[in-house]
CSV table of C-alpha atoms in Angstrom, one decimal:
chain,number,residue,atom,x,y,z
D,1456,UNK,CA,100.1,105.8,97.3
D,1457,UNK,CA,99.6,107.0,100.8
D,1458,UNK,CA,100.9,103.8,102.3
D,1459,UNK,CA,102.2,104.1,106.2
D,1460,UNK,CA,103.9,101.5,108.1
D,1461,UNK,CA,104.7,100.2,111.4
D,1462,UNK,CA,107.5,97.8,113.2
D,1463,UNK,CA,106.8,95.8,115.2
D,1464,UNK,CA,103.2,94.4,114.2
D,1465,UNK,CA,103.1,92.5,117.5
D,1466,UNK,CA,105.4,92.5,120.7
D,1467,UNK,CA,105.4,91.1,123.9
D,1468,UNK,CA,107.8,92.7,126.9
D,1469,UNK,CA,108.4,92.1,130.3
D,1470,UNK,CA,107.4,94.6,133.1
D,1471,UNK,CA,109.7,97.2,133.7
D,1472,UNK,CA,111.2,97.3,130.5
D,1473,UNK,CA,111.2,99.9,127.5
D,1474,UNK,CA,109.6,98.6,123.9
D,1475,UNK,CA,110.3,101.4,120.9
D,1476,UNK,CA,107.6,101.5,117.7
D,1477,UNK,CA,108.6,102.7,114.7
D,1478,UNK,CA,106.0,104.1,111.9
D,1479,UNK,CA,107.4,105.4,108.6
D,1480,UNK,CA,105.8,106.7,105.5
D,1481,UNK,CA,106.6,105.0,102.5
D,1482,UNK,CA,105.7,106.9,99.6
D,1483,UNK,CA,105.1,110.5,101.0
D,1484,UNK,CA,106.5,113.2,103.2
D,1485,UNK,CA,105.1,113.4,106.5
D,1486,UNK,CA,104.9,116.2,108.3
D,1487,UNK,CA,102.8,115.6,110.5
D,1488,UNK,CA,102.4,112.1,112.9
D,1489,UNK,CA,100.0,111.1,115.5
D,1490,UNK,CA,99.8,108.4,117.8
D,1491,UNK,CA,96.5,106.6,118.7
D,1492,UNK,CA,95.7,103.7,121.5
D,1493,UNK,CA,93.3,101.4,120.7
D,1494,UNK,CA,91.6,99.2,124.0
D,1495,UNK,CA,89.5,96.1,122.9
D,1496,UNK,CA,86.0,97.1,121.3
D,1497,UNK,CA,86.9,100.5,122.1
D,1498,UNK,CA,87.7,103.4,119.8
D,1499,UNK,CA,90.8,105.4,119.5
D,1500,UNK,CA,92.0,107.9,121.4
D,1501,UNK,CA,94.5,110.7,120.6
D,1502,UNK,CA,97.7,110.2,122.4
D,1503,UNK,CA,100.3,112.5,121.0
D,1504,UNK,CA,100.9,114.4,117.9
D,1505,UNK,CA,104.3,114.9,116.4
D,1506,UNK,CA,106.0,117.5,113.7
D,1507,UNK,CA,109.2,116.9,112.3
D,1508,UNK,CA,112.0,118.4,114.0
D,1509,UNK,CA,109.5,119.7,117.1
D,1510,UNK,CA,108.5,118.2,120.3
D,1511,UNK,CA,105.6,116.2,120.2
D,1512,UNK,CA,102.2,117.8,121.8
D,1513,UNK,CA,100.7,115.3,124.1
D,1514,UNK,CA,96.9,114.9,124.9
D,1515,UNK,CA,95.5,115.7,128.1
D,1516,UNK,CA,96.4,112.7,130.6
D,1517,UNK,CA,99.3,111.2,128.6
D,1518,UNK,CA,102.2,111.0,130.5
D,1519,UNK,CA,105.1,112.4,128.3
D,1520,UNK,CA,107.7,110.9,130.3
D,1521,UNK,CA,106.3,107.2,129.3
D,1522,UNK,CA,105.6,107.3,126.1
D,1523,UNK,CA,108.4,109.6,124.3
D,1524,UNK,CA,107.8,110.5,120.8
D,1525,UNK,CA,110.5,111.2,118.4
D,1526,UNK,CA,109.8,112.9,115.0
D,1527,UNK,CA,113.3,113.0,113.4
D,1528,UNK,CA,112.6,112.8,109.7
D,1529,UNK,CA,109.9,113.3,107.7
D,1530,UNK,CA,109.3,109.9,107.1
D,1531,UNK,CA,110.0,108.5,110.5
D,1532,UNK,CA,108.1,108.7,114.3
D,1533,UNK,CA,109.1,106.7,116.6
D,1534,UNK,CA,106.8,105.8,120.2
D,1535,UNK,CA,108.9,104.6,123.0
D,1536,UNK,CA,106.9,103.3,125.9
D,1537,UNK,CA,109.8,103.4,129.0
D,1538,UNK,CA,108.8,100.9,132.1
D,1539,UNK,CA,106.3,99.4,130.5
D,1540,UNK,CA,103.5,97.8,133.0
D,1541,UNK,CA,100.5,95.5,132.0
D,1542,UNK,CA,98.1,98.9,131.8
D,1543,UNK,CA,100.3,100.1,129.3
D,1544,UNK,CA,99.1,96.7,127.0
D,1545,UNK,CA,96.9,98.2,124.1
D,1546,UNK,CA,96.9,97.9,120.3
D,1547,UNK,CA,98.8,101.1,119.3
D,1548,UNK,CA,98.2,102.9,115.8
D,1549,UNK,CA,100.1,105.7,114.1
D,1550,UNK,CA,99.0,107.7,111.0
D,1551,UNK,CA,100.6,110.9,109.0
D,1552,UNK,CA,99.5,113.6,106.9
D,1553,UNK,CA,101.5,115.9,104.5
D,1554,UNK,CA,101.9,119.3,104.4
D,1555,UNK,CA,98.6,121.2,104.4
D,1556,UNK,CA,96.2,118.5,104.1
D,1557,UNK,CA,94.0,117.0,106.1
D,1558,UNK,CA,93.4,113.3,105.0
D,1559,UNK,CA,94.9,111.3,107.5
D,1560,UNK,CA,96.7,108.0,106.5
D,1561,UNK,CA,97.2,104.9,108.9
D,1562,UNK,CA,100.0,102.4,110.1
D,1563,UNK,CA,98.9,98.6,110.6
D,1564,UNK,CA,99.3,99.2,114.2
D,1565,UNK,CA,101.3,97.3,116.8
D,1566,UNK,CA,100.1,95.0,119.4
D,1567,UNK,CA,101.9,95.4,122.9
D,1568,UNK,CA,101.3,92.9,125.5
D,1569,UNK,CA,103.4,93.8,128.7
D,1570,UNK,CA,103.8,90.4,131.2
Z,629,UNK,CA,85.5,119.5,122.1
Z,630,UNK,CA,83.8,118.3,119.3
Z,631,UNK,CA,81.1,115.3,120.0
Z,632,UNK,CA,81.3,112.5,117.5
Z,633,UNK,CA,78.3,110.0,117.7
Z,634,UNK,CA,77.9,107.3,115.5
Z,635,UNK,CA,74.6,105.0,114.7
Z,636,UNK,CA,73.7,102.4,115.1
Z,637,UNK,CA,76.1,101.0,117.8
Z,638,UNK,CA,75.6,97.7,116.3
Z,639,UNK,CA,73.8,96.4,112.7
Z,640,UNK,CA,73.5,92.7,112.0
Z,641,UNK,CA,72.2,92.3,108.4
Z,642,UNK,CA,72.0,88.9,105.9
Z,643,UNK,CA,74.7,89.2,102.8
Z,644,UNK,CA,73.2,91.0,100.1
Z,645,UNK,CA,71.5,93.7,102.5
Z,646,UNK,CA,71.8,97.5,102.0
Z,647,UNK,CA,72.7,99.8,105.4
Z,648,UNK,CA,73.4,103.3,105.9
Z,649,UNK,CA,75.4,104.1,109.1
Z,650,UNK,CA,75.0,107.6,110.4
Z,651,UNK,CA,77.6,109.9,112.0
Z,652,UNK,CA,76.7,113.5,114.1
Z,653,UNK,CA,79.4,116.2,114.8
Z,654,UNK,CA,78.8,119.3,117.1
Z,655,UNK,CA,80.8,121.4,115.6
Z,656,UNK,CA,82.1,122.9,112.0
Z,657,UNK,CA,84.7,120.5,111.0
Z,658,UNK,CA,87.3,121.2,108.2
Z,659,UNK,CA,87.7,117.3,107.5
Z,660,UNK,CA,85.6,113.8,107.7
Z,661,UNK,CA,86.7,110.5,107.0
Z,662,UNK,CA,85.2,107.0,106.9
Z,663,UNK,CA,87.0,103.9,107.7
Z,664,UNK,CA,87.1,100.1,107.8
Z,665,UNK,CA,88.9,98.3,110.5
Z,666,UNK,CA,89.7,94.7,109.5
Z,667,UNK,CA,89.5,92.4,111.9
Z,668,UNK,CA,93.3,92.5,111.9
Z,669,UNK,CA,93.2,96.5,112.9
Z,670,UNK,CA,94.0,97.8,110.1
Z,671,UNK,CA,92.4,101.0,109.3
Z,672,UNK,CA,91.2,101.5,106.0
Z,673,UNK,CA,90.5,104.9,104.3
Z,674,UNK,CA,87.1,104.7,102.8
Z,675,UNK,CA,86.2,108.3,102.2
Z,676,UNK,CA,87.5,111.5,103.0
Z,677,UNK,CA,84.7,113.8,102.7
Z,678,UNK,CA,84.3,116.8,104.4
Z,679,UNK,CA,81.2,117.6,102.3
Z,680,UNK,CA,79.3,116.6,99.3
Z,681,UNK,CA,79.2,113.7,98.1
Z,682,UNK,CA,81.2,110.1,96.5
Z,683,UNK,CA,80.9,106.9,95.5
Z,684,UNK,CA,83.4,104.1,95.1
Z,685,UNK,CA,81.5,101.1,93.8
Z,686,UNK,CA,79.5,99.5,96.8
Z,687,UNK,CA,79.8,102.3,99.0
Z,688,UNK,CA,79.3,106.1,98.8
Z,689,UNK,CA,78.9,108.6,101.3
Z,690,UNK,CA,77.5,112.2,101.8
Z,691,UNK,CA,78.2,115.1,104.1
Z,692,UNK,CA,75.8,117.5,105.0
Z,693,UNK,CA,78.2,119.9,106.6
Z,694,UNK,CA,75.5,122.8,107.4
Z,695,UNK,CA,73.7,119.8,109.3
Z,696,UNK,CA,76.7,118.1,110.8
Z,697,UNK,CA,76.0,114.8,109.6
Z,698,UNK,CA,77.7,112.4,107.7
Z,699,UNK,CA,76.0,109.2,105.9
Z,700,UNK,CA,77.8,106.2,104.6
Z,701,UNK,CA,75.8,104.1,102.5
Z,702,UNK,CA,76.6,100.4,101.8
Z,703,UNK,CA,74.5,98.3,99.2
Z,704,UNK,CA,74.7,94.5,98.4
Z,705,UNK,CA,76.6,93.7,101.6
Z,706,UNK,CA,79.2,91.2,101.3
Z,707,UNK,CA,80.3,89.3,104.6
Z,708,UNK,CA,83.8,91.1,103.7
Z,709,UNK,CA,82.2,94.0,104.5
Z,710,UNK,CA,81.7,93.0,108.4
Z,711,UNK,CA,83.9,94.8,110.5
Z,712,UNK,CA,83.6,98.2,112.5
Z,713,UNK,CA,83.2,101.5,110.8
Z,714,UNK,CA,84.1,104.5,112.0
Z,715,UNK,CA,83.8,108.1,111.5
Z,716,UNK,CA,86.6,110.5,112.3
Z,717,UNK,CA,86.6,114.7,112.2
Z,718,UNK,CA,88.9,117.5,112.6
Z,719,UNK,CA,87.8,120.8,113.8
Z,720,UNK,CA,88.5,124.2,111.4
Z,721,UNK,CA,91.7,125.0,112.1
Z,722,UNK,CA,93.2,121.9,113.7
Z,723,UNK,CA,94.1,118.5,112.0
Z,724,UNK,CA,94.3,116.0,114.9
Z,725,UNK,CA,91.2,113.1,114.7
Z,726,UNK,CA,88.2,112.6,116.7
Z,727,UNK,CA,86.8,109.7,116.5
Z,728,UNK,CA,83.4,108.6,116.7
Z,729,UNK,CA,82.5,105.1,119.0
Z,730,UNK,CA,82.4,103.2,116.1
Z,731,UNK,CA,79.4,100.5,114.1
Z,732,UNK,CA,80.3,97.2,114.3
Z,733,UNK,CA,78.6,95.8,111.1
Z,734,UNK,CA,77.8,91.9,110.8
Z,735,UNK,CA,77.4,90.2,107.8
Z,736,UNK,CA,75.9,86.9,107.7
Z,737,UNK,CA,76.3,84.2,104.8
């Protein structure tokens, strides 16, 4: 049980252009999604976190306007980074939790490489 | 906000080795977790223990929440068992993730 996945696993875009991630729960309800980056031998780092049907509440420092989070079901976040530029290149992770718990689960994560 | 510090930054041990990897928090937390991530990134849930004590086969782990540590124990190291390890909290009341700076475990044949 618990299982959480993401799409794509890997995904290279040019500069300038918008690249969506999708993480679902599988086999639970999730109320509750956050969104991590991940920079080589570093740890991760709290971007956003999402409830369904709510805006997302972003960290200090992320820019809401580039990486727009959509919580629309309770199975489903979605991470759109818009105008993508090289910084933006990072391994990025998702994980969920249900309602009232505290255990998080995560996603595989995605790896974005922006040319 | 809460500090998260993990040691040893780094352990390098021969297969068969036990190791205990330490993690402080500087505040009350109202959840812990261990993980594994694979080479590949995947995280993997090890333990969520935000006190007491388990064990699941190899590996246990104990929380001494009135002390704000957290000890992860791994005996008869495999070289599957290489990887970085880290230790994650939540703060009473909240449920987002801090994460510690991670161990990067070694396991040599």
């Amino acid at each position: 049980g618990a299982v959480v996945s993401q799409h794509p696993s890997w995904v290279i875009c040019k500069s300038g252009t918008s690249v969506k991630i999708e993480c679902r729960s599988l086999d639970f309800q999730a109320t509750t999604m956050f969104w991590y980056r991940q920079f080589p031998k570093q740890s991760l780092m709290l971007m956003a976190t999402s409830n369904e049907g709510s805006k997302a509440t972003y960290e200090q420092g992320v820019e809401k306007d580039k990486f727009l989070i959509n919580h629309a079901s309770l199975t489903l976040s979605t991470l759109t980074v818009t105008s993508a530029h090289p910084e933006d290149s990072s391994f990025y992770i998702c994980s969920a939790t249900d309602r009232n718990a505290y255990e998080q689960y995560f996603g595989p994560g995605t790896r974005l490489t922006v040319t | 906000g809460i500090q998260v510090e993990q040691s040893p930054p780094d352990l390098i041990l021969q297969e068969g080795a036990n190791s205990t990897l330490r993690c402080n928090f500087s505040d009350s937390v109202n959840n812990l977790q261990w993980f594994h991530q694979n080479p590949w990134g995947q995280l993997i849930n090890l333990f969520y223990i935000p006190s007491g004590t388990k064990q699941n086969g190899r590996l246990s782990a104990t929380t001494v929440a009135t002390e704000r540590y957290s000890l992860l124990y791994i005996s008869s190291s495999q070289t599957t068992d290489s990887g970085v390890y880290f230790c994650a909290v939540s703060i009473q009341g909240a449920q987002k993730l801090v994460f510690g700076q991670g161990t990067r475990l070694t396991i040599n044949p």
